[in-house]
Short mmCIF file of C-alpha atoms and ligand atoms in Angstrom, two decimals:
data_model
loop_
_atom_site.label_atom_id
_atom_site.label_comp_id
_atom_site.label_asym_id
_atom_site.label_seq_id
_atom_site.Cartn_x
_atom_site.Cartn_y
_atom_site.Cartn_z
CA UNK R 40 43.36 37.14 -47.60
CA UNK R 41 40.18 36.62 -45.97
CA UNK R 42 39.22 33.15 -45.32
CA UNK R 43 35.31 32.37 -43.81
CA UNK R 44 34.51 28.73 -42.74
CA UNK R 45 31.33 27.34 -43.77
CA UNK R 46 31.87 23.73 -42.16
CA UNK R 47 33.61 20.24 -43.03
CA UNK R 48 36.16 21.39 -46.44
CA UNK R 49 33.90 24.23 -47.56
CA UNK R 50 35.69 27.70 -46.77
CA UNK R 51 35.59 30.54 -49.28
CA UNK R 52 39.23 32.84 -49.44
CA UNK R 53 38.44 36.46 -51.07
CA UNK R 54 41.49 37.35 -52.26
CA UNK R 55 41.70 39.59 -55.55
CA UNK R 56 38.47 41.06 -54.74
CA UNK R 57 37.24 37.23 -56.03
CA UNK R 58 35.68 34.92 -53.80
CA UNK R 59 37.14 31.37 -54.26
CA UNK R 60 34.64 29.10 -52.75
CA UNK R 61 36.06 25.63 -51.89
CA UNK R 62 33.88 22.09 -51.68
CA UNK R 63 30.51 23.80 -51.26
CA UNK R 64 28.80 21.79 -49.01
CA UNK R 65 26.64 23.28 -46.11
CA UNK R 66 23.32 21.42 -46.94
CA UNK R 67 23.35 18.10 -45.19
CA UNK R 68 26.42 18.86 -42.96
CA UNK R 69 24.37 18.55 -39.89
CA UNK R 70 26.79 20.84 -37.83
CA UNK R 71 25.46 23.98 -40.11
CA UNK R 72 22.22 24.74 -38.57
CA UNK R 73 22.01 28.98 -40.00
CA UNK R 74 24.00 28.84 -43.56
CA UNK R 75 22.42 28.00 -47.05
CA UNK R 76 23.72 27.28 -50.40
CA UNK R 77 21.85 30.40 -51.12
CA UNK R 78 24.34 32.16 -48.34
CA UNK R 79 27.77 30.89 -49.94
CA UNK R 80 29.75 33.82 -52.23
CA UNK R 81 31.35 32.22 -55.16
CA UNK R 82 33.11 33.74 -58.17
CA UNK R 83 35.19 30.94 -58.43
CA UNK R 84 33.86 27.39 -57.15
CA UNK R 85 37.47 25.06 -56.59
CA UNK R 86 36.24 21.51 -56.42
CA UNK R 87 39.11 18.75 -54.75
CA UNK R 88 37.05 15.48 -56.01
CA UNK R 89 33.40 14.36 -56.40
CA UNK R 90 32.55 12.44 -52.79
CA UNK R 91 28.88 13.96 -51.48
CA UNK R 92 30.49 15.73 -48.65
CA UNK R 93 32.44 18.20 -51.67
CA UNK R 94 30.02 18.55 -54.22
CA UNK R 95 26.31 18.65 -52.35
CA UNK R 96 25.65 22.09 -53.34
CA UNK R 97 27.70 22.98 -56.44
CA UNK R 98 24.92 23.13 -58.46
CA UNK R 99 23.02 25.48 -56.81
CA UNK R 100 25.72 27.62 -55.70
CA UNK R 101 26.61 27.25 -60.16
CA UNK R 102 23.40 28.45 -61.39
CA UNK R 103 22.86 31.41 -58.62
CA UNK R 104 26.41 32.60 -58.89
CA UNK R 105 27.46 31.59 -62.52
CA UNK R 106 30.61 30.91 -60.55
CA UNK R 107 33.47 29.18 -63.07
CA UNK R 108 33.96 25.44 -61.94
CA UNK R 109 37.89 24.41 -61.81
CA UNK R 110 38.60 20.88 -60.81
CA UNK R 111 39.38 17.63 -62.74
CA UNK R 112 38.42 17.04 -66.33
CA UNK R 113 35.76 14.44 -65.20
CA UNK R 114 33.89 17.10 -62.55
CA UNK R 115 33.70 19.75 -64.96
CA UNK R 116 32.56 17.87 -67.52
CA UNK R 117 29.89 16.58 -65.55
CA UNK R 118 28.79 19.86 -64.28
CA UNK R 119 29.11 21.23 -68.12
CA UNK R 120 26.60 18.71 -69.11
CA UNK R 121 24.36 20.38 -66.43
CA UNK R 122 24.71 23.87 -67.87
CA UNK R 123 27.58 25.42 -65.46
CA UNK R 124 30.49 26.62 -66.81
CA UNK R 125 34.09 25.68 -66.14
CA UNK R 126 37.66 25.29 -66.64
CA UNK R 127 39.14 21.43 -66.72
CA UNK R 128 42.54 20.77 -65.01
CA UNK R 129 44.68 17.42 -64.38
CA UNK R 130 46.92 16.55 -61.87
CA UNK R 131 50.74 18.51 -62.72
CA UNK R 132 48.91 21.56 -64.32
CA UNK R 133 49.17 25.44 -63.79
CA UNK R 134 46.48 27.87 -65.06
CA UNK R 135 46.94 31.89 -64.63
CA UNK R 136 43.39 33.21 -64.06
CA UNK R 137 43.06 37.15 -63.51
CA UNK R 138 43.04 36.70 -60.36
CA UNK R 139 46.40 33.94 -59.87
CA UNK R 140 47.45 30.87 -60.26
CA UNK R 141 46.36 27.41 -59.74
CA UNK R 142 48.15 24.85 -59.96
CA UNK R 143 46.23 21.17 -59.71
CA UNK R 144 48.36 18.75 -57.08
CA UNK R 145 48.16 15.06 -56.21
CA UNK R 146 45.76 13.86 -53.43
CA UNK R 147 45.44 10.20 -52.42
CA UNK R 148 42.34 9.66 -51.91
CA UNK R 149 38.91 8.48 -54.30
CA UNK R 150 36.88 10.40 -55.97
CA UNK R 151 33.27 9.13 -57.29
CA UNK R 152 29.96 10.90 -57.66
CA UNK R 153 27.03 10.39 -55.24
CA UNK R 154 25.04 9.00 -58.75
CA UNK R 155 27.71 6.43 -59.25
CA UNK R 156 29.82 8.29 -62.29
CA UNK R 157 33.34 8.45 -61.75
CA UNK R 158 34.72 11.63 -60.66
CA UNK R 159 38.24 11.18 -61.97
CA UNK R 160 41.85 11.72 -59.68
CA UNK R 161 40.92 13.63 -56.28
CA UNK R 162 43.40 16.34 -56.15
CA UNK R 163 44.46 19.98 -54.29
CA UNK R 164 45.38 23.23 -55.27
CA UNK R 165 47.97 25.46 -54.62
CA UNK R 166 46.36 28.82 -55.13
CA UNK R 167 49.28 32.14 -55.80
CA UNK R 168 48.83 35.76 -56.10
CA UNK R 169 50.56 38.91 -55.07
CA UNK R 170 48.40 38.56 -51.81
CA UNK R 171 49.87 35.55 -50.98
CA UNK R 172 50.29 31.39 -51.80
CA UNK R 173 47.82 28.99 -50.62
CA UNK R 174 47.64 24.99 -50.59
CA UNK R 175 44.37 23.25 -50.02
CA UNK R 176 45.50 19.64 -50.03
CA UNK R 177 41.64 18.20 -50.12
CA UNK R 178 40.96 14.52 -48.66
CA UNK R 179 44.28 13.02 -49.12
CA UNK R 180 46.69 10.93 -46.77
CA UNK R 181 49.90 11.90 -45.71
CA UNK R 182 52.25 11.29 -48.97
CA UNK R 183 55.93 12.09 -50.06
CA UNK R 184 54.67 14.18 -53.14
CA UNK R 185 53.76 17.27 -50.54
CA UNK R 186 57.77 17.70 -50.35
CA UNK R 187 57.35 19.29 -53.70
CA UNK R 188 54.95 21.92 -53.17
CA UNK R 189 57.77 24.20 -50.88
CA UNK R 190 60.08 22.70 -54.32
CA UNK R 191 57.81 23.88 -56.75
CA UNK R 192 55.36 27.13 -55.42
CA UNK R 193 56.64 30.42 -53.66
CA UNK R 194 56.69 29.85 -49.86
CA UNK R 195 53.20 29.34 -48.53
CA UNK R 196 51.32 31.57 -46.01
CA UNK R 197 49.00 29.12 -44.86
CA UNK R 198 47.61 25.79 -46.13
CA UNK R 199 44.13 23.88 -45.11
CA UNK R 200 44.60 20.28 -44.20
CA UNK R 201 42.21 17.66 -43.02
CA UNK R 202 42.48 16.36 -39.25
CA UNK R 203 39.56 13.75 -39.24
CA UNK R 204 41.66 10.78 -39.81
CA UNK R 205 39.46 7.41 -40.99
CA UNK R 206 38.98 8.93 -44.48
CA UNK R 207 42.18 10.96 -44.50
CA UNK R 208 45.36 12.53 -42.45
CA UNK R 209 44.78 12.36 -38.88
CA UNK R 210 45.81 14.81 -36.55
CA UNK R 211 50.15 13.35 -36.83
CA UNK R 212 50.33 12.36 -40.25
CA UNK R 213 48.79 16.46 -40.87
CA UNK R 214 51.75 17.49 -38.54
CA UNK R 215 54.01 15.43 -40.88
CA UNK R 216 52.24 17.16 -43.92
CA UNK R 217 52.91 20.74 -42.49
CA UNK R 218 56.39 20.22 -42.13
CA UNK R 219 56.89 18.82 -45.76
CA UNK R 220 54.94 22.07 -47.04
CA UNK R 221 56.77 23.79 -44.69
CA UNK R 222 53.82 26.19 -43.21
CA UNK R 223 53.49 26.96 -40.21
CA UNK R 224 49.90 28.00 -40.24
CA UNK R 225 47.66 25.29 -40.85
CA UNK R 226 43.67 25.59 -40.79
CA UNK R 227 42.05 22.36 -40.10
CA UNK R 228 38.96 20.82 -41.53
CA UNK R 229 37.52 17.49 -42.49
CA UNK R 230 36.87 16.56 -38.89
CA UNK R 231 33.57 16.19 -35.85
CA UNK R 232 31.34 16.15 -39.03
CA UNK R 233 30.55 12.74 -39.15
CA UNK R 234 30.92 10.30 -36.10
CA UNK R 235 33.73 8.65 -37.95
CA UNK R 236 36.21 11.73 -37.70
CA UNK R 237 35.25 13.46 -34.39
CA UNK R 238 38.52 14.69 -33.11
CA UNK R 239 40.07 15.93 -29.52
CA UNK R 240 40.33 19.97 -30.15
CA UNK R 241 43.00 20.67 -27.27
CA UNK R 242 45.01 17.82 -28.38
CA UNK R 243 45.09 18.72 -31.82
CA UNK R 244 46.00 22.29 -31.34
CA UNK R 245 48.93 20.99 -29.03
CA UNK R 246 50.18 18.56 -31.37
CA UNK R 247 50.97 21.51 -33.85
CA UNK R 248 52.09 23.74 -31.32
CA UNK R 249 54.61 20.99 -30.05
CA UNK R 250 55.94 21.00 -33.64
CA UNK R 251 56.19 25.03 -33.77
CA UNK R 252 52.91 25.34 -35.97
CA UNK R 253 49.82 26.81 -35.03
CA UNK R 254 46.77 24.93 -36.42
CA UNK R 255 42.94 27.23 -36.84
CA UNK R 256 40.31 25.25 -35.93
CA UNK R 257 37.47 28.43 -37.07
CA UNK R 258 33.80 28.14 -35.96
CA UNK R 259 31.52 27.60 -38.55
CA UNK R 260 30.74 30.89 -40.04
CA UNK R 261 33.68 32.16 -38.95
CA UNK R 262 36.12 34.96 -41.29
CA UNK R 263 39.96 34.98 -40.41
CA UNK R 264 42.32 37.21 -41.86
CA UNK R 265 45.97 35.27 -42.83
NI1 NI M 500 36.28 12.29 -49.97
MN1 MN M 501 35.35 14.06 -47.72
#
């Protein structure tokens, strides 16, 4: 699987010749100075919950791409309303697209448009196919419920966790979170964005490699092949 960084939680993984574009938000992330909405591949648009830094360019990704929308019940249907298309998941669920499976996991966390209309339950996705399994756990603390994705999935080959800390995991409690998925491969995100979750790079990096792991912390723009 091919997996290209485009800043904060948005990363796109082609895998089944689809590209499954993750929290599209490049415009307004001021640590993307060359990448545009217009710039982000999408036949699939995976959204975790509904906070600015997630959604900022779904539309316009939407209507250039006709991408499908799968999130929460509450996101698609507010994205339906807009004329984009998509398929509406809750927390628990599986769906077998074409291209794998999806299943819809727990994320605390919040989850509220930037206009004020609630975004329903924030939430990850474990992503499987014959290429390989996939978790992106989305803004969430550290919680027991990860110790069911290794229960529940095939083994996973890597999973993308945030780092920031302030809003979500920090740098242990995501070393915590690896070991309950066990994965050993974990890409980072959700961090230096804002000045609330600027984060030490070399101490990061060590903290995983102290605990066996190795943690990707890709430049923006940057493809990696896991
Ligand atoms: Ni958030
Ligand atoms: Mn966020």
């Amino acid at each position: 699987m091919e997996v290209t960084f485009y800043g904060h939680a948005c990363l796109s993984v082609k895998t089944s010749g689809k590209h499954l574009l993750f929290d599209p938000f490049v415009s307004g992330n001021p640590l993307v100075k060359d990448i545009r909405p217009d710039d982000l591949p999408a036949d699939v648009i995976l959204v975790t919950h509904a906070h600015g830094d997630h959604v900022a360019d779904i539309e316009s990704v939407g209507r250039r791409t006709n991408a499908q929308i799968i999130s929460n019940y509450e996101i698609v249907t507010y994205y339906e309303k807009r004329g984009l298309k998509g398929h509406p998941m809750n927390i628990g669920g599986q769906v077998r697209m074409p291209w794998g499976t999806v299943k819809s996991v727990i994320a605390i966390h919040s989850s509220e448009f930037p206009d004020g209309t609630y975004g329903g339950n924030p939430g990850g996705f474990v992503v499987s196919n014959a290429e390989g399994t996939f978790y992106v756990a989305g803004d969430t603390a550290l919680t027991l419920d990860m110790q069911l994705i290794p229960r529940t999935s095939p083994p996973l080959d890597f999973a993308v966790l945030p780092i920031g800390d302030n809003f979500t995991m920090g740098i242990l409690d995501a070393v915590e979170a690896a070991r309950m998925i066990q994965c050993t491969t974990i890409i980072g995100c959700h961090y230096d964005t804002f000045g609330y979750i600027e984060i030490d790079h070399q101490y990061a990096r060590k903290a995983f490699a102290d605990a066996g792991m190795q943690l990707l912390l890709p430049a923006i723009g940057e493809t990696i092949t896991l």
